[in-house]
Structure formats: structure tokens, C-alpha cells
GROMACS .gro file of C-alpha atoms in nm:
model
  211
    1UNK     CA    1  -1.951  -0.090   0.459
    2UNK     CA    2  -1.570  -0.182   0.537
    3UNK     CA    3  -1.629  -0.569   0.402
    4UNK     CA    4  -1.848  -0.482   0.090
    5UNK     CA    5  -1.646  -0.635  -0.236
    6UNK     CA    6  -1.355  -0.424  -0.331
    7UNK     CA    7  -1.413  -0.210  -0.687
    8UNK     CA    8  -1.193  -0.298  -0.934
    9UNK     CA    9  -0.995   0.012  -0.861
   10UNK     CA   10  -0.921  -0.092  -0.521
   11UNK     CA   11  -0.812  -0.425  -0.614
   12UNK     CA   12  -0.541  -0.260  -0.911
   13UNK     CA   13  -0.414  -0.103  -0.592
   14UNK     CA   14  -0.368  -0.430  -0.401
   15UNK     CA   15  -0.255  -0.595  -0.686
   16UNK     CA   16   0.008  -0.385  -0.741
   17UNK     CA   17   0.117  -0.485  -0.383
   18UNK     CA   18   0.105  -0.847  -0.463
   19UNK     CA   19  -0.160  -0.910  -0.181
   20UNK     CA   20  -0.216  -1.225  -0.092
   21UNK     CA   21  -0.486  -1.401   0.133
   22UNK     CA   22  -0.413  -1.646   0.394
   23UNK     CA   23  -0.688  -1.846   0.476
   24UNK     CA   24  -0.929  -2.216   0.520
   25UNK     CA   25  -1.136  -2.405   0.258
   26UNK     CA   26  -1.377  -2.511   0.519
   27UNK     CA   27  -1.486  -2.421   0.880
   28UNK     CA   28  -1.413  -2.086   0.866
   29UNK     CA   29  -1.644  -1.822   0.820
   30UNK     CA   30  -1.397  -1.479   0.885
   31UNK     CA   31  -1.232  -1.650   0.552
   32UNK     CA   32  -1.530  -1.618   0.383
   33UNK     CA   33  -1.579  -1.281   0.439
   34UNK     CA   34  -1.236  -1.154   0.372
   35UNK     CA   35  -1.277  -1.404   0.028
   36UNK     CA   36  -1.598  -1.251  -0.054
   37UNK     CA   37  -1.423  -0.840  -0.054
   38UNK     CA   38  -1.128  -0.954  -0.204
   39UNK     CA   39  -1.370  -1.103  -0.453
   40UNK     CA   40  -1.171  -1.437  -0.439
   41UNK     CA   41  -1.336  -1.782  -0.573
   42UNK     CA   42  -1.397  -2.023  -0.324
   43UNK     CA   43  -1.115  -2.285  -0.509
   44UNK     CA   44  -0.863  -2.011  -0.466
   45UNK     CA   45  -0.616  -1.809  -0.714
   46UNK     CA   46  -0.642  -1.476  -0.818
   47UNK     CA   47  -0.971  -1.224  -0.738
   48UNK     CA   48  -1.218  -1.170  -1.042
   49UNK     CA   49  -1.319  -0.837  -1.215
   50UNK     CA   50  -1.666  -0.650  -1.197
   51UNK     CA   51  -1.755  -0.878  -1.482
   52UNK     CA   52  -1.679  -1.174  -1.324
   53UNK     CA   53  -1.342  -1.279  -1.566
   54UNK     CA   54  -1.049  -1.430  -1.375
   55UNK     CA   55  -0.723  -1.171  -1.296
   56UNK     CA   56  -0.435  -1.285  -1.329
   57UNK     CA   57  -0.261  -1.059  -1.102
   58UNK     CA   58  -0.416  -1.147  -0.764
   59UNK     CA   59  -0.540  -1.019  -0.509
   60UNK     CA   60  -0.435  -1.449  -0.455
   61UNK     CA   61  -0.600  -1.685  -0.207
   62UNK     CA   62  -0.363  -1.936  -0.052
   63UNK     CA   63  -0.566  -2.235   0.139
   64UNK     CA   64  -0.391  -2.327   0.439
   65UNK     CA   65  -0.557  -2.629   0.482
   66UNK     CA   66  -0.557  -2.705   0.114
   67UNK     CA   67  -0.298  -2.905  -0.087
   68UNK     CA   68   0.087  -3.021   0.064
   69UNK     CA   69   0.208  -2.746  -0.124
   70UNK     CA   70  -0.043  -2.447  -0.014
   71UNK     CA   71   0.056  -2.590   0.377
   72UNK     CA   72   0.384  -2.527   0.291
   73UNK     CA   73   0.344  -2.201   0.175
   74UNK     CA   74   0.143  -2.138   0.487
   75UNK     CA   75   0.416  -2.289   0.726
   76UNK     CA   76   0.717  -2.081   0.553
   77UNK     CA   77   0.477  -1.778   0.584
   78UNK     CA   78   0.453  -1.868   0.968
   79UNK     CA   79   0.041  -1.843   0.972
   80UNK     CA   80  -0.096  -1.979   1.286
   81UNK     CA   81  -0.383  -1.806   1.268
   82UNK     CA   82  -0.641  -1.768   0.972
   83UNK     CA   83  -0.750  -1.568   0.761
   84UNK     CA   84  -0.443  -1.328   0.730
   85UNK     CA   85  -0.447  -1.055   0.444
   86UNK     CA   86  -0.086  -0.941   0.369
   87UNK     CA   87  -0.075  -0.568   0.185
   88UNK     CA   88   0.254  -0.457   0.083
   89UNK     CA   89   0.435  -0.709   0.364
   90UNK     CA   90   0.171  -0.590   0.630
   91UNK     CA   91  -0.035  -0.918   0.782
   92UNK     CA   92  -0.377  -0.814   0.875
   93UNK     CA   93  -0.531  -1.067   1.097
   94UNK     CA   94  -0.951  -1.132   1.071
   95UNK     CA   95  -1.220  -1.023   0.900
   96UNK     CA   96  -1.231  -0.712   1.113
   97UNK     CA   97  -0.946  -0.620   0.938
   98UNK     CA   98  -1.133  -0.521   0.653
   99UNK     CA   99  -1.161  -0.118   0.723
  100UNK     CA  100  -0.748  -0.138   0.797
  101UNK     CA  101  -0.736  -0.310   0.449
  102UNK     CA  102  -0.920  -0.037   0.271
  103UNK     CA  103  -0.735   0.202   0.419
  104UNK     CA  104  -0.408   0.067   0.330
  105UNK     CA  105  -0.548   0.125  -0.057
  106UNK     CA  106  -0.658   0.465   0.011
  107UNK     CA  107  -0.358   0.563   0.172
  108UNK     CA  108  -0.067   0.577  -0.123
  109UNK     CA  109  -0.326   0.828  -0.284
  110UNK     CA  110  -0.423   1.058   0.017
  111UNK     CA  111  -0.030   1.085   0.092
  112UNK     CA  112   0.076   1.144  -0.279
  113UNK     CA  113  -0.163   1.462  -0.260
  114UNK     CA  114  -0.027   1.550   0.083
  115UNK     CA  115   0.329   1.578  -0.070
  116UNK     CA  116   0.147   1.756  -0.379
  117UNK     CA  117   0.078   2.039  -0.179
  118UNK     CA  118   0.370   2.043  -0.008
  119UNK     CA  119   0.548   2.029  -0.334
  120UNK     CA  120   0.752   1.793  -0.241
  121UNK     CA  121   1.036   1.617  -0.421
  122UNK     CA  122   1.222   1.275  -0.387
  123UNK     CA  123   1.523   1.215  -0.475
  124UNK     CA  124   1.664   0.859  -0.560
  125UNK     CA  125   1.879   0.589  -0.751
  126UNK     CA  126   1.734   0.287  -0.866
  127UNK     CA  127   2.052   0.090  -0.800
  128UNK     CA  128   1.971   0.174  -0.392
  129UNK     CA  129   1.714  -0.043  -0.277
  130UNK     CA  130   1.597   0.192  -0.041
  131UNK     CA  131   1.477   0.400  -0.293
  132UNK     CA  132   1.301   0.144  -0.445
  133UNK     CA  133   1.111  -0.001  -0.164
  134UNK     CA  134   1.043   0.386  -0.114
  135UNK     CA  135   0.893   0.421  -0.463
  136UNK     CA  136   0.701   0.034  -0.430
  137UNK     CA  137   0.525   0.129  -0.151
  138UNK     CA  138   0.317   0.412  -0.323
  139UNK     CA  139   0.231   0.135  -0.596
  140UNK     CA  140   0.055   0.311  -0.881
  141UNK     CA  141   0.023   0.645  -0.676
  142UNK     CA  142   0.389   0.708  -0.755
  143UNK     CA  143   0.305   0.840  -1.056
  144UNK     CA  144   0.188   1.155  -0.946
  145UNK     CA  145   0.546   1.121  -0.721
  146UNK     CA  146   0.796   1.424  -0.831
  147UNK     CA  147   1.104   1.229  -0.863
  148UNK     CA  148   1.442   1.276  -0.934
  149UNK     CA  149   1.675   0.999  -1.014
  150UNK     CA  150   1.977   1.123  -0.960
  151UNK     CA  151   2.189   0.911  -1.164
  152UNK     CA  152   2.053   1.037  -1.470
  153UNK     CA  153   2.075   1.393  -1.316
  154UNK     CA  154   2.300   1.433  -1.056
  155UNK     CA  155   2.341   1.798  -1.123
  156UNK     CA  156   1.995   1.848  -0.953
  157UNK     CA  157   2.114   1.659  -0.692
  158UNK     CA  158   2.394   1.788  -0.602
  159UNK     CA  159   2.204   2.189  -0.634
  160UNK     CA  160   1.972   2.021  -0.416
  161UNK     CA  161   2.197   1.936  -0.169
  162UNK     CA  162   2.177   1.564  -0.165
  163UNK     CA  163   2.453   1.369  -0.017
  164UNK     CA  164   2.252   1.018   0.046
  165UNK     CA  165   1.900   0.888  -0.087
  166UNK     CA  166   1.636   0.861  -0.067
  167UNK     CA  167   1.577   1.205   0.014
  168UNK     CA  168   1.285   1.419   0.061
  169UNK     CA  169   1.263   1.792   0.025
  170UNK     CA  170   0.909   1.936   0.107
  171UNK     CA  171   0.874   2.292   0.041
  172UNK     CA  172   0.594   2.391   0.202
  173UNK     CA  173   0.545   2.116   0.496
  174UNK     CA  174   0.442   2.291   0.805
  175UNK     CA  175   0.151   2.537   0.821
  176UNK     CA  176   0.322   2.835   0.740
  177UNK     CA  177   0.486   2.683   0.443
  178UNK     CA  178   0.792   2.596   0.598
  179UNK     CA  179   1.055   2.310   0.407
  180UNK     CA  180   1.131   2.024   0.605
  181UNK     CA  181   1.363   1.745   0.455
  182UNK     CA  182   1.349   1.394   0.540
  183UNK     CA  183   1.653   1.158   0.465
  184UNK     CA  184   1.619   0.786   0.392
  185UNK     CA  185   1.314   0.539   0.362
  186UNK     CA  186   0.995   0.680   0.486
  187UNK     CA  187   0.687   0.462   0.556
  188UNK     CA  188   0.359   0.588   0.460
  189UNK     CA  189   0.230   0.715   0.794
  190UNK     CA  190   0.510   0.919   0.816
  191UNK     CA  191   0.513   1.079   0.572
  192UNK     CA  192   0.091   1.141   0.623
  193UNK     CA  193   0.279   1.298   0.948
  194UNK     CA  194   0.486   1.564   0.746
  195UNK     CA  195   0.236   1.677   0.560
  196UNK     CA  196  -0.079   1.705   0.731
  197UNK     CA  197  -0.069   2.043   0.802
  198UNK     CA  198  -0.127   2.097   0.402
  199UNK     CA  199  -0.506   1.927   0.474
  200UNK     CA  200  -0.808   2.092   0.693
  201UNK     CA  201  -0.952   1.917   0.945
  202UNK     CA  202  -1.244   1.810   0.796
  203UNK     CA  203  -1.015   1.614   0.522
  204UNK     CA  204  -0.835   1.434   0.765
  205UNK     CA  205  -1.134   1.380   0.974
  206UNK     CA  206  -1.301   1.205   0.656
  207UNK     CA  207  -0.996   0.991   0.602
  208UNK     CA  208  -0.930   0.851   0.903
  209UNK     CA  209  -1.343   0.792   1.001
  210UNK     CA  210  -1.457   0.622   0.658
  211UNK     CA  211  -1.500   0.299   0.636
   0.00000   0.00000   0.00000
């Protein structure tokens, strides 16, 4: 079910994307919920492993009706509403949430293969910061990412024809193994978009319906 506890697996993934939960101490049972997936102690901080040890690198809990400084953290966030689970700058409001949420892990994965088969290539420079938000949002999925950074190789750039970055060159996007190139920053879903021709049906179809 969507709102079972998260694997540990699943919460590397939102760790790497500095989740954080937005939620009530007391009177609030959605919080609960969303605490109990994100396997969160009920005095807040960061989720626990399988085994029940602490992590130190979140998913966090943030009690908005906790101490003067968790408020304030809550009123700078703007939260008027509660709980709110924030993936990779993304607020997800309510414990229905939950299937959204586990999608958002899944998805970094299911697109990196995507752009596998469409052997795709992105080219970048880690002094633009649209390349690196491009490259964050993947969190550990970039990994399996073919990137080039074209300051440290600018001949493949330039053979590649790229003039700005980030740039994406798919080889094989559409269904007859067309290329398609996409220029600048590209969110997740749309780049799910470009490549879904390189999945059947019944793989996108189990994606999109699990919970």
C-alpha cells in the first residue's frame, strides 16, 4: 500500500533530495501517517533505518506547532496547511499524498532507463547552474546519466554541436529510432515525455498504476 513505511532504499532517494516533513505534534492524525512512511520519530529529526538507528540525513520532520524556532521555519516556509512533504522543492499536501510521494522516488530511476534506451546524452558545465539543478534532480539515478561536461571536453561538444547547456541529444527517441534534442533544463516528466516511446505499454501502464 501507498502509506506502508518507506524501505531504506526509498528513503536514500529522498534523502538525497533533502526531503523534509511539515507537520503537528498533536491533533493531527494525516501527520501521523505521513510520520509513520517516512519512518520519522514522533519528537522529530531525521527518519530511522530498517534497524531502527537514527539517520542523519533526513528524510527531517519539522513540527509546526513545536518550538519558536520550528514556527519559524514553518512561517518562512509559508505552511498554512499541515502535514506538507516537500521532495526535491515539490510540497505535497496530506496523507493522500503518499502514492505521489512514492512516485516521485521511483521516477529519477524509470526516466534514467528511458534515456538508456534512447541512448541519450547530456551535455553540461558545472559552473551553469542549470546544469546542475538538471543533474540534482535525478539524485543518485544520475549515475547511470551519460554525461558530458564540456569544460573538461569541449571538443565533444563542439562535434556535438552544442552551442548552450544543458543539452540533450537522444538518439533513438521516437518509435522508429528517431534523435530528438532538447536544449536547457528539463523537468522529469518531460523528459518521461521524450522517451516513452522506448517502453511498451504494459511498462508504462505498471508505472503509472502502482501504488
Amino acid at each position: 500500500m501507498a502509506s506502508e513505511p518507506l524501505n531504506d532504499k526509498e528513503l536514500d532517494r529522498l534523502a538525497a533530495f533533502g526531503t523534509i516533513l511539515f507537520g503537528r505534534k498533536s491533533g493531527c492524525d494525516e501527520t501521523a501517517t505521513m510520520r509513520a512512511m517516512l519512518r520519522v520519530p514522533s519528537e522529530g529529526g531525521a527518519s530511522a533505518a530498517a534497524d531502527g538507528t537514527a539517520r542523519e540525513d533526513g528524510p527531517f520532520f519539522i513540527a509546526c506547532d513545536g518550538s519558536e524556532e520550528e514556527q519559524s521555519v514553518c512561517k518562512q516556509a509559508g505552511i498554512t496547511e499541515t502535514p506538507v512533504t516537500v521532495v526535491a522543492g515539490v510540497g505535497y499536501l496530506g496523507a493522500q499524498s503518499a502514492k505521489a510521494i512514492r512516485a516521485a522516488i521511483a521516477l529519477p530511476d524509470f526516466v534514467s532507463e528511458g534515456l538508456k534506451r534512447a541512448e541519450a546524452t547530456l551535455y553540461g558545465s558545472e559552473s551553469c547552474s542549470w546544469t546542475v539543478r538538471q543533474k540534482t534532480v535525478f539524485g543518485p539515478a544520475f549515475e547511470t546519466v551519460n554525461y558530458v561536461e564540456c569544460n573538461r571536453e569541449p571538443g565533444k561538444c563542439s562535434a556535438a554541436g552544442v552551442s548552450s547547456v544543458p543539452a540533450w541529444h537522444l538518439a533513438k527517441a521516437g518509435p522508429d529510432g528517431t534523435p530528438r534534442k532538447l536544449v536547457g533544463f528539463q523537468p522529469l516528466p518531460a523528459l518521461l515525455q521524450a522517451t516513452a516511446s522506448r517502453f511498451s505499454e504494459a511498462e508504462l501502464k505498471e508505472f503509472t498504476e502502482r501504488d
